[in-house]
Short mmCIF file of C-alpha atoms in Angstrom, two decimals:
data_model
loop_
_atom_site.label_atom_id
_atom_site.label_comp_id
_atom_site.label_asym_id
_atom_site.label_seq_id
_atom_site.Cartn_x
_atom_site.Cartn_y
_atom_site.Cartn_z
CA UNK W 12 -58.59 43.66 20.52
CA UNK W 13 -60.29 43.91 16.40
CA UNK W 14 -61.69 46.13 18.47
CA UNK W 15 -58.65 48.37 19.32
CA UNK W 16 -57.32 48.74 15.92
CA UNK W 17 -61.22 50.09 15.20
CA UNK W 18 -60.33 52.55 16.69
CA UNK W 19 -57.02 53.47 16.33
CA UNK W 20 -57.07 53.07 13.22
CA UNK W 21 -56.82 56.67 11.89
CA UNK W 22 -54.78 57.88 14.44
CA UNK W 23 -52.20 55.22 13.63
CA UNK W 24 -53.28 56.28 9.28
CA UNK W 25 -52.17 60.05 10.54
CA UNK W 26 -48.84 59.54 11.84
CA UNK W 27 -48.37 56.90 8.75
CA UNK W 28 -49.16 59.74 6.42
CA UNK W 29 -46.81 61.19 8.81
CA UNK W 30 -43.83 58.86 7.71
CA UNK W 31 -44.12 59.23 4.36
CA UNK W 32 -44.59 62.99 4.84
CA UNK W 33 -40.89 63.84 6.95
CA UNK W 34 -39.04 60.90 4.32
CA UNK W 35 -40.94 61.92 1.17
CA UNK W 36 -39.39 65.03 1.64
CA UNK W 37 -35.85 64.17 2.59
CA UNK W 38 -36.19 62.22 -1.00
CA UNK W 39 -36.48 64.44 -2.87
CA UNK W 40 -34.54 66.82 -1.33
CA UNK W 41 -32.18 64.45 -0.88
CA UNK W 42 -32.15 64.19 -4.63
CA UNK W 43 -30.46 66.81 -6.45
CA UNK W 44 -28.32 67.20 -3.80
CA UNK W 45 -26.98 63.83 -3.90
CA UNK W 46 -26.83 64.36 -8.05
CA UNK W 47 -24.00 67.46 -7.30
CA UNK W 48 -22.05 65.40 -4.49
CA UNK W 49 -21.98 62.45 -7.19
CA UNK W 50 -20.35 64.65 -9.47
CA UNK W 51 -18.28 66.43 -6.30
CA UNK W 52 -17.80 62.98 -5.43
CA UNK W 53 -16.18 61.74 -9.77
CA UNK W 54 -14.50 66.14 -9.54
CA UNK W 55 -10.95 65.88 -11.42
CA UNK W 56 -10.21 68.43 -8.91
CA UNK W 57 -8.81 66.58 -5.93
CA UNK W 58 -9.42 68.50 -3.27
CA UNK W 59 -13.58 68.82 -4.17
CA UNK W 60 -13.02 65.08 -4.95
CA UNK W 61 -10.89 64.61 -0.81
CA UNK W 62 -14.26 67.24 0.39
CA UNK W 63 -16.83 65.14 -0.69
CA UNK W 64 -15.26 62.25 0.00
CA UNK W 65 -15.31 62.76 3.35
CA UNK W 66 -18.38 64.35 3.41
CA UNK W 67 -20.43 60.98 2.46
CA UNK W 68 -17.42 59.24 4.99
CA UNK W 69 -18.60 60.12 7.45
CA UNK W 70 -22.46 60.39 6.33
CA UNK W 71 -22.26 57.22 5.49
CA UNK W 72 -20.54 55.96 8.23
CA UNK W 73 -21.89 56.97 11.83
CA UNK W 74 -25.19 55.67 12.02
CA UNK W 75 -29.13 57.61 11.92
CA UNK W 76 -29.73 58.20 15.27
CA UNK W 77 -26.64 59.97 16.65
CA UNK W 78 -27.37 62.28 13.13
CA UNK W 79 -30.33 62.54 14.19
CA UNK W 80 -29.44 63.72 18.16
CA UNK W 81 -26.50 65.68 16.87
CA UNK W 82 -28.54 68.13 14.27
CA UNK W 83 -31.66 68.68 17.26
CA UNK W 84 -29.17 69.21 19.95
CA UNK W 85 -27.15 71.24 17.49
CA UNK W 86 -29.41 73.70 14.86
CA UNK W 87 -30.83 75.29 19.01
CA UNK W 88 -27.04 76.10 19.64
CA UNK W 89 -25.93 77.59 16.82
CA UNK W 90 -28.77 80.08 16.90
CA UNK W 91 -31.68 78.32 14.52
CA UNK W 92 -34.80 77.17 16.50
CA UNK W 93 -36.59 74.50 14.56
CA UNK W 94 -39.38 72.43 15.13
CA UNK W 95 -38.36 67.95 15.96
CA UNK W 96 -40.01 67.42 12.02
CA UNK W 97 -37.81 70.20 10.41
CA UNK W 98 -34.49 68.90 12.09
CA UNK W 99 -36.37 65.53 10.89
CA UNK W 100 -36.35 66.03 7.52
CA UNK W 101 -32.77 68.16 7.74
CA UNK W 102 -30.88 64.97 9.06
CA UNK W 103 -32.59 61.94 7.21
CA UNK W 104 -32.40 64.71 4.41
CA UNK W 105 -28.38 64.90 4.97
CA UNK W 106 -28.09 61.30 5.34
CA UNK W 107 -29.85 60.54 2.32
CA UNK W 108 -27.48 63.17 0.33
CA UNK W 109 -24.32 61.42 0.93
CA UNK W 110 -25.89 57.31 -0.33
CA UNK W 111 -27.84 59.13 -3.52
CA UNK W 112 -24.72 60.30 -4.11
CA UNK W 113 -22.70 56.45 -3.92
CA UNK W 114 -26.16 55.85 -6.00
CA UNK W 115 -26.04 57.76 -8.54
CA UNK W 116 -22.14 56.81 -8.85
CA UNK W 117 -23.29 53.65 -9.86
CA UNK W 118 -25.21 54.87 -12.62
CA UNK W 119 -22.54 57.26 -13.67
CA UNK W 120 -20.18 54.61 -14.25
CA UNK W 121 -22.50 52.01 -16.25
CA UNK W 122 -22.53 55.35 -19.08
CA UNK W 123 -20.12 54.94 -21.72
CA UNK W 124 -17.17 57.53 -21.41
CA UNK W 125 -17.26 57.66 -24.36
CA UNK W 126 -20.85 59.98 -24.57
CA UNK W 127 -19.38 62.95 -22.77
CA UNK W 128 -16.63 63.12 -24.99
CA UNK W 129 -18.07 63.08 -27.67
CA UNK W 130 -20.52 66.02 -26.68
CA UNK W 131 -18.14 68.08 -25.62
CA UNK W 132 -15.94 67.91 -28.45
CA UNK W 133 -19.27 68.94 -30.76
CA UNK W 134 -18.89 71.94 -28.28
CA UNK W 135 -22.02 71.19 -25.88
CA UNK W 136 -20.30 72.91 -22.41
CA UNK W 137 -19.49 70.15 -19.71
CA UNK W 138 -23.24 70.83 -16.97
CA UNK W 139 -25.58 71.01 -20.22
CA UNK W 140 -24.07 67.62 -21.22
CA UNK W 141 -24.94 67.11 -17.26
CA UNK W 142 -28.06 67.34 -17.06
CA UNK W 143 -28.87 66.42 -20.81
CA UNK W 144 -27.15 63.40 -21.33
CA UNK W 145 -25.91 61.82 -18.66
CA UNK W 146 -28.95 62.10 -16.10
CA UNK W 147 -31.76 61.54 -17.47
CA UNK W 148 -29.40 57.62 -18.81
CA UNK W 149 -28.33 57.93 -14.83
CA UNK W 150 -31.80 58.55 -12.89
CA UNK W 151 -33.19 54.84 -15.59
CA UNK W 152 -30.29 53.55 -14.37
CA UNK W 153 -30.41 53.91 -11.38
CA UNK W 154 -34.53 53.03 -10.08
CA UNK W 155 -34.02 49.84 -8.55
CA UNK W 156 -31.39 51.91 -6.04
CA UNK W 157 -34.02 54.11 -4.96
CA UNK W 158 -36.35 52.85 -4.54
CA UNK W 159 -34.12 50.31 -2.53
CA UNK W 160 -33.10 53.67 -0.53
CA UNK W 161 -36.93 54.93 -0.18
CA UNK W 162 -37.65 52.28 1.45
CA UNK W 163 -34.14 52.52 3.94
CA UNK W 164 -34.50 56.05 4.75
CA UNK W 165 -38.80 55.34 5.37
CA UNK W 166 -38.42 52.50 7.83
CA UNK W 167 -34.73 55.41 9.18
CA UNK W 168 -37.59 57.42 9.30
CA UNK W 169 -38.45 55.65 12.87
CA UNK W 170 -35.90 56.82 14.79
CA UNK W 171 -37.24 60.06 14.89
CA UNK W 172 -40.19 59.72 17.11
CA UNK W 173 -36.64 59.73 19.17
CA UNK W 174 -36.84 63.38 18.49
CA UNK W 175 -41.40 63.62 19.33
CA UNK W 176 -41.62 64.15 15.75
CA UNK W 177 -45.58 62.13 15.71
CA UNK W 178 -45.29 60.10 12.84
CA UNK W 179 -46.82 56.40 13.08
CA UNK W 180 -43.90 54.93 15.79
CA UNK W 181 -44.93 57.87 17.78
CA UNK W 182 -48.46 57.43 17.92
CA UNK W 183 -48.67 53.73 18.11
CA UNK W 184 -46.19 54.65 21.45
CA UNK W 185 -49.29 57.32 22.32
CA UNK W 186 -50.72 54.76 22.11
CA UNK W 187 -49.45 52.27 24.13
CA UNK W 188 -49.18 54.22 27.04
CA UNK W 189 -52.92 54.73 26.93
CA UNK W 190 -54.07 50.68 26.48
CA UNK W 191 -51.21 49.35 27.36
CA UNK W 192 -51.55 47.09 24.55
CA UNK W 193 -48.00 46.71 23.13
CA UNK W 194 -47.92 43.71 21.47
CA UNK W 195 -51.35 44.30 18.73
CA UNK W 196 -50.18 48.23 18.76
CA UNK W 197 -46.99 47.54 17.85
CA UNK W 198 -48.18 44.68 15.07
CA UNK W 199 -50.48 46.45 13.53
CA UNK W 200 -48.07 49.34 13.13
CA UNK W 201 -45.60 46.62 11.64
CA UNK W 202 -47.93 45.85 9.37
CA UNK W 203 -48.21 49.75 8.17
CA UNK W 204 -45.44 49.56 7.47
CA UNK W 205 -44.76 46.56 5.10
CA UNK W 206 -47.95 47.45 3.14
CA UNK W 207 -45.94 50.88 2.54
CA UNK W 208 -43.18 49.34 1.88
CA UNK W 209 -44.74 46.66 -0.56
CA UNK W 210 -46.54 49.63 -2.45
CA UNK W 211 -43.28 51.66 -2.85
CA UNK W 212 -42.06 48.02 -4.36
CA UNK W 213 -44.38 47.69 -6.46
CA UNK W 214 -44.20 51.41 -8.53
CA UNK W 215 -40.49 50.90 -8.12
CA UNK W 216 -41.46 48.13 -10.41
CA UNK W 217 -44.12 49.93 -13.11
CA UNK W 218 -41.83 52.73 -13.72
CA UNK W 219 -39.11 50.35 -14.43
CA UNK W 220 -41.02 49.33 -16.89
CA UNK W 221 -42.68 52.25 -18.59
CA UNK W 222 -38.91 53.55 -18.71
CA UNK W 223 -37.40 50.26 -20.35
CA UNK W 224 -40.29 49.73 -22.75
CA UNK W 225 -39.34 54.11 -23.78
CA UNK W 226 -35.22 52.92 -23.60
CA UNK B 26 -9.85 73.37 30.78
CA UNK B 27 -9.32 71.21 33.78
CA UNK B 28 -13.57 71.11 33.94
CA UNK B 29 -13.79 69.71 30.59
CA UNK B 30 -10.28 66.98 31.32
CA UNK B 31 -13.07 65.93 34.37
CA UNK B 32 -16.12 65.55 32.38
CA UNK B 33 -14.59 63.50 29.74
CA UNK B 34 -12.21 61.44 33.10
CA UNK B 35 -15.48 60.50 34.78
CA UNK B 36 -17.60 59.53 31.74
CA UNK B 37 -15.00 58.89 28.93
CA UNK B 38 -14.93 55.36 30.23
CA UNK B 39 -18.85 55.56 30.69
CA UNK B 40 -18.59 55.90 26.70
CA UNK B 41 -15.98 53.15 25.79
CA UNK B 42 -17.73 50.66 28.59
CA UNK B 43 -20.98 51.42 25.67
CA UNK B 44 -18.44 51.05 22.86
CA UNK B 45 -17.20 47.41 24.32
CA UNK B 46 -21.08 46.78 24.77
CA UNK B 47 -21.93 47.72 21.34
CA UNK B 48 -19.37 45.67 19.56
CA UNK B 49 -20.33 42.71 21.70
CA UNK B 50 -23.87 42.75 20.79
CA UNK B 51 -22.53 43.24 17.09
CA UNK B 52 -21.26 40.48 17.31
CA UNK B 53 -23.25 38.46 18.63
CA UNK B 54 -25.53 39.10 15.83
CA UNK B 55 -24.19 39.37 14.06
CA UNK B 56 -23.01 35.46 14.86
CA UNK B 57 -26.58 34.25 14.33
CA UNK B 58 -27.44 36.47 11.50
CA UNK B 59 -24.88 34.21 9.21
CA UNK B 60 -26.35 31.19 10.75
CA UNK B 61 -29.42 31.77 10.86
CA UNK B 62 -29.32 33.26 7.12
CA UNK B 63 -27.77 31.27 5.65
CA UNK B 64 -29.78 28.81 6.87
CA UNK B 65 -32.69 30.44 5.59
CA UNK B 66 -29.99 30.95 1.66
CA UNK B 67 -31.36 26.94 2.00
CA UNK B 68 -34.25 26.30 2.56
CA UNK B 69 -35.27 28.89 -0.34
CA UNK B 70 -33.71 26.10 -2.94
CA UNK B 71 -35.88 23.51 -0.99
CA UNK B 72 -37.83 21.10 -2.58
CA UNK B 73 -40.78 21.27 -0.68
CA UNK B 74 -43.06 24.64 -1.93
CA UNK B 75 -45.09 25.46 0.86
CA UNK B 76 -41.61 25.79 2.72
CA UNK B 77 -40.21 28.06 0.48
CA UNK B 78 -42.58 30.39 0.25
CA UNK B 79 -41.98 30.99 4.14
CA UNK B 80 -38.27 31.22 3.55
CA UNK B 81 -39.15 34.13 0.91
CA UNK B 82 -42.12 36.10 3.17
CA UNK B 83 -39.90 35.94 6.47
CA UNK B 84 -37.20 37.96 4.06
CA UNK B 85 -39.90 39.97 2.61
CA UNK B 86 -41.38 41.24 5.89
CA UNK B 87 -38.06 41.71 7.93
CA UNK B 88 -36.75 44.00 5.24
CA UNK B 89 -39.85 45.26 4.99
CA UNK B 90 -39.31 46.76 8.80
CA UNK B 91 -37.47 49.28 10.95
CA UNK B 92 -36.29 47.28 13.22
CA UNK B 93 -37.03 49.61 15.76
CA UNK B 94 -40.36 48.36 15.88
CA UNK B 95 -39.13 44.63 15.56
CA UNK B 96 -37.11 45.43 19.08
CA UNK B 97 -40.22 46.57 20.63
CA UNK B 98 -43.65 44.42 19.84
CA UNK B 99 -40.12 41.98 20.73
CA UNK B 100 -39.58 43.94 24.38
CA UNK B 101 -42.96 45.46 25.18
CA UNK B 102 -44.74 43.25 23.57
CA UNK B 103 -43.07 39.85 24.19
CA UNK B 104 -44.01 39.88 27.44
CA UNK B 105 -47.69 39.26 27.07
CA UNK B 106 -47.21 37.17 24.80
CA UNK B 107 -44.94 35.26 27.95
CA UNK B 108 -41.55 35.63 25.39
CA UNK B 109 -39.30 37.98 28.76
CA UNK B 110 -35.95 38.07 27.56
CA UNK B 111 -33.69 40.69 28.58
CA UNK B 112 -32.91 44.29 26.45
CA UNK B 113 -29.45 42.63 25.72
CA UNK B 114 -30.85 39.41 24.70
CA UNK B 115 -33.57 41.56 22.91
CA UNK B 116 -30.62 43.80 21.14
CA UNK B 117 -29.02 40.14 20.12
CA UNK B 118 -31.91 38.44 18.82
CA UNK B 119 -33.21 41.25 17.13
CA UNK B 120 -30.14 42.43 15.25
CA UNK B 121 -29.91 38.76 14.79
CA UNK B 122 -32.98 37.92 13.49
CA UNK B 123 -32.91 41.07 11.05
CA UNK B 124 -29.92 40.40 9.52
CA UNK B 125 -30.45 37.19 9.53
CA UNK B 126 -33.08 38.25 5.95
CA UNK B 127 -30.15 40.05 4.69
CA UNK B 128 -27.78 37.39 4.99
CA UNK B 129 -29.83 35.48 2.93
CA UNK B 130 -30.22 37.77 -0.12
CA UNK B 131 -26.16 37.73 0.18
CA UNK B 132 -25.88 34.07 0.42
CA UNK B 133 -28.99 33.50 -1.82
CA UNK B 134 -26.75 35.93 -4.60
CA UNK B 135 -23.24 33.97 -3.50
CA UNK B 136 -25.58 31.17 -4.57
CA UNK B 137 -26.61 32.03 -7.90
CA UNK B 138 -22.91 32.74 -8.83
CA UNK B 139 -21.98 28.99 -8.83
CA UNK B 140 -22.03 27.57 -12.19
CA UNK B 141 -25.32 24.70 -12.85
CA UNK B 142 -22.02 22.91 -14.45
CA UNK B 143 -20.76 22.35 -11.44
CA UNK B 144 -22.97 21.14 -9.26
CA UNK B 145 -24.48 18.51 -12.03
CA UNK B 146 -20.46 17.67 -12.19
CA UNK B 147 -20.18 16.59 -8.39
CA UNK B 148 -23.98 15.22 -8.00
CA UNK B 149 -23.04 12.90 -11.08
CA UNK B 150 -19.41 12.15 -9.65
CA UNK B 151 -21.63 11.29 -6.55
CA UNK B 152 -21.72 14.11 -3.58
CA UNK B 153 -24.22 14.74 -1.54
CA UNK B 154 -25.45 18.36 -0.94
CA UNK B 155 -24.61 19.49 1.78
CA UNK B 156 -21.39 18.46 0.40
CA UNK B 157 -21.82 20.20 -2.75
CA UNK B 158 -22.70 23.61 -0.69
CA UNK B 159 -20.23 22.80 1.76
CA UNK B 160 -16.77 21.42 -0.61
CA UNK B 161 -17.75 23.67 -4.34
CA UNK B 162 -20.48 26.46 -3.23
CA UNK B 163 -18.98 28.18 -0.22
CA UNK B 164 -15.95 28.28 -0.42
CA UNK B 165 -15.95 29.89 -5.16
CA UNK B 166 -18.72 31.90 -3.22
CA UNK B 167 -16.70 33.24 -1.06
CA UNK B 168 -15.16 35.50 -2.98
CA UNK B 169 -17.86 37.50 -4.23
CA UNK B 170 -20.19 37.98 -1.15
CA UNK B 171 -16.92 39.13 1.50
CA UNK B 172 -17.79 42.49 0.90
CA UNK B 173 -21.56 42.75 0.90
CA UNK B 174 -21.03 40.21 4.52
CA UNK B 175 -18.77 43.59 5.50
CA UNK B 176 -21.55 46.03 4.42
CA UNK B 177 -24.24 44.36 5.91
CA UNK B 178 -22.30 43.72 9.04
CA UNK B 179 -21.60 47.96 9.62
CA UNK B 180 -24.49 48.62 8.46
CA UNK B 181 -25.59 46.03 11.52
CA UNK B 182 -23.47 47.82 14.42
CA UNK B 183 -25.03 51.28 13.12
CA UNK B 184 -28.47 50.21 13.50
CA UNK B 185 -27.30 48.22 16.98
CA UNK B 186 -27.92 52.65 17.85
CA UNK B 187 -30.66 52.05 17.80
CA UNK B 188 -30.99 48.98 21.12
CA UNK B 189 -30.17 52.94 22.99
CA UNK B 190 -34.39 53.32 23.05
CA UNK B 191 -35.15 49.47 24.34
CA UNK B 192 -32.61 50.49 26.78
CA UNK B 193 -29.58 48.95 26.14
CA UNK B 194 -26.53 50.15 27.99
CA UNK B 195 -25.11 50.26 24.87
CA UNK B 196 -22.62 53.20 23.25
CA UNK B 197 -25.59 55.75 22.51
CA UNK B 198 -27.78 55.19 26.08
CA UNK B 199 -24.26 55.35 27.74
CA UNK B 200 -23.29 59.03 26.07
CA UNK B 201 -27.05 59.34 26.29
CA UNK B 202 -26.80 59.41 30.31
CA UNK B 203 -23.62 61.28 29.60
CA UNK B 204 -25.36 64.30 27.88
CA UNK B 205 -27.95 64.04 30.42
CA UNK B 206 -26.07 64.77 33.73
CA UNK B 207 -23.60 67.17 32.69
CA UNK B 208 -25.92 69.10 29.84
CA UNK B 209 -23.29 69.15 27.35
CA UNK B 210 -24.61 68.25 23.84
CA UNK B 211 -22.84 68.74 21.20
CA UNK B 212 -19.19 67.09 22.51
CA UNK B 213 -20.96 63.85 23.78
CA UNK B 214 -22.69 63.43 20.99
CA UNK B 215 -19.84 63.68 18.37
CA UNK B 216 -17.40 61.37 20.51
CA UNK B 217 -20.00 58.62 20.89
CA UNK B 218 -19.95 59.45 16.29
CA UNK B 219 -16.14 59.24 16.50
CA UNK B 220 -16.03 56.05 18.08
CA UNK B 221 -19.19 54.13 15.43
CA UNK B 222 -16.86 55.88 12.47
CA UNK B 223 -13.78 54.03 14.02
CA UNK B 224 -15.35 51.44 14.66
CA UNK B 225 -16.79 50.56 11.61
CA UNK B 226 -13.76 51.97 10.34
CA UNK B 227 -11.82 48.94 11.81
CA UNK B 228 -14.70 46.02 10.39
CA UNK B 229 -13.81 47.57 6.72
CA UNK B 230 -9.77 47.57 7.39
CA UNK B 231 -10.68 43.35 8.65
CA UNK B 232 -13.30 42.73 6.02
CA UNK B 233 -10.35 43.75 3.83
CA UNK B 234 -8.21 41.50 5.15
CA UNK B 235 -10.53 38.42 5.03
CA UNK B 236 -11.26 39.52 1.46
CA UNK B 237 -6.92 39.36 0.65
CA UNK B 238 -7.76 35.44 1.74
CA UNK B 239 -10.39 34.16 0.84
CA UNK B 240 -9.71 34.98 -2.72
CA UNK B 241 -7.58 32.43 -4.25
#
């Protein structure tokens, strides 16, 4: 059994690297877009608010697997032929935007509204105030939730194996197909996922402490 | 146009049957998850330390794992250690034990919200441990934990789409069959998304009704 794991570990780690790339890109792309959607959800214009709410409701209310399949089949239909990995990143990004917007909204609510009013009074423009006053504080407040969202996207990225992206899950399936040892291989994959997620929550706790000290 | 309607007349019942399967699997998994979750939450304050550690690591492992891999270990790996379950059973147990870790955390936050003084007073009045949980902790925390609990049930419903990959004939699986047999791609999946969304909204509304009931 040890030999089996040893033989297949390099390719599994390569798959794990792919898992990290796909979910990492989605999370990082999702951050600025999630922020924009957050300001959309809290906008004073009713139609902006309503549109943002609908976007959120749709992406938070349907299974990510179905979203992934729709994106994967929809893109070629409207004339965009992309590699599965790009479709995977697009789907995960569009999904995390909706969740990150909600996380940022929570952070926004925790900042006293007086601050923004004061900034506006001294003549700072709305977007400048958002950029320099709200966003830095929001980030500090939402780091624990952002780490949770990252873990959740990392776990959900296992689903992109369905559209043939060779990340950890897909690589494991391929190994099982040739070795017929599902139990050992899938347990090994599970251990890799747990280690990555453990490291993530560790990093999250460290940044949290760092920012708390600076504040 | 008639062709379009024929298609939906033919495959509509298949999708609805899938929706029903999704619903009952999720209902059973939720019941199992709530029961196991409550047990785990109670064990977390057990006086025996190794038991607490075991429960803690169970929760951490489950929360760090993609549901897909848990299902694969149970469904494809299970037979090699003598565990043979049908795909549906793997679905219910997999989702149930997975959800239990999350439900346990929700119950724990609920337990923590009860002031210590109340527990001490109850103990002074001679109530036993289970009586305290049953008559003092649970009724009060129900108000606080209903929203996150409903949230978690909704997450469970969405996760259940993954069961299609281990061949459970639920909504996503039946939709994929529709797609594979007709080459109509987008409409079936959009319809599936709509059905999921309706199911999730229904559960959300049910949660609001329960929320109003448990308030006192």
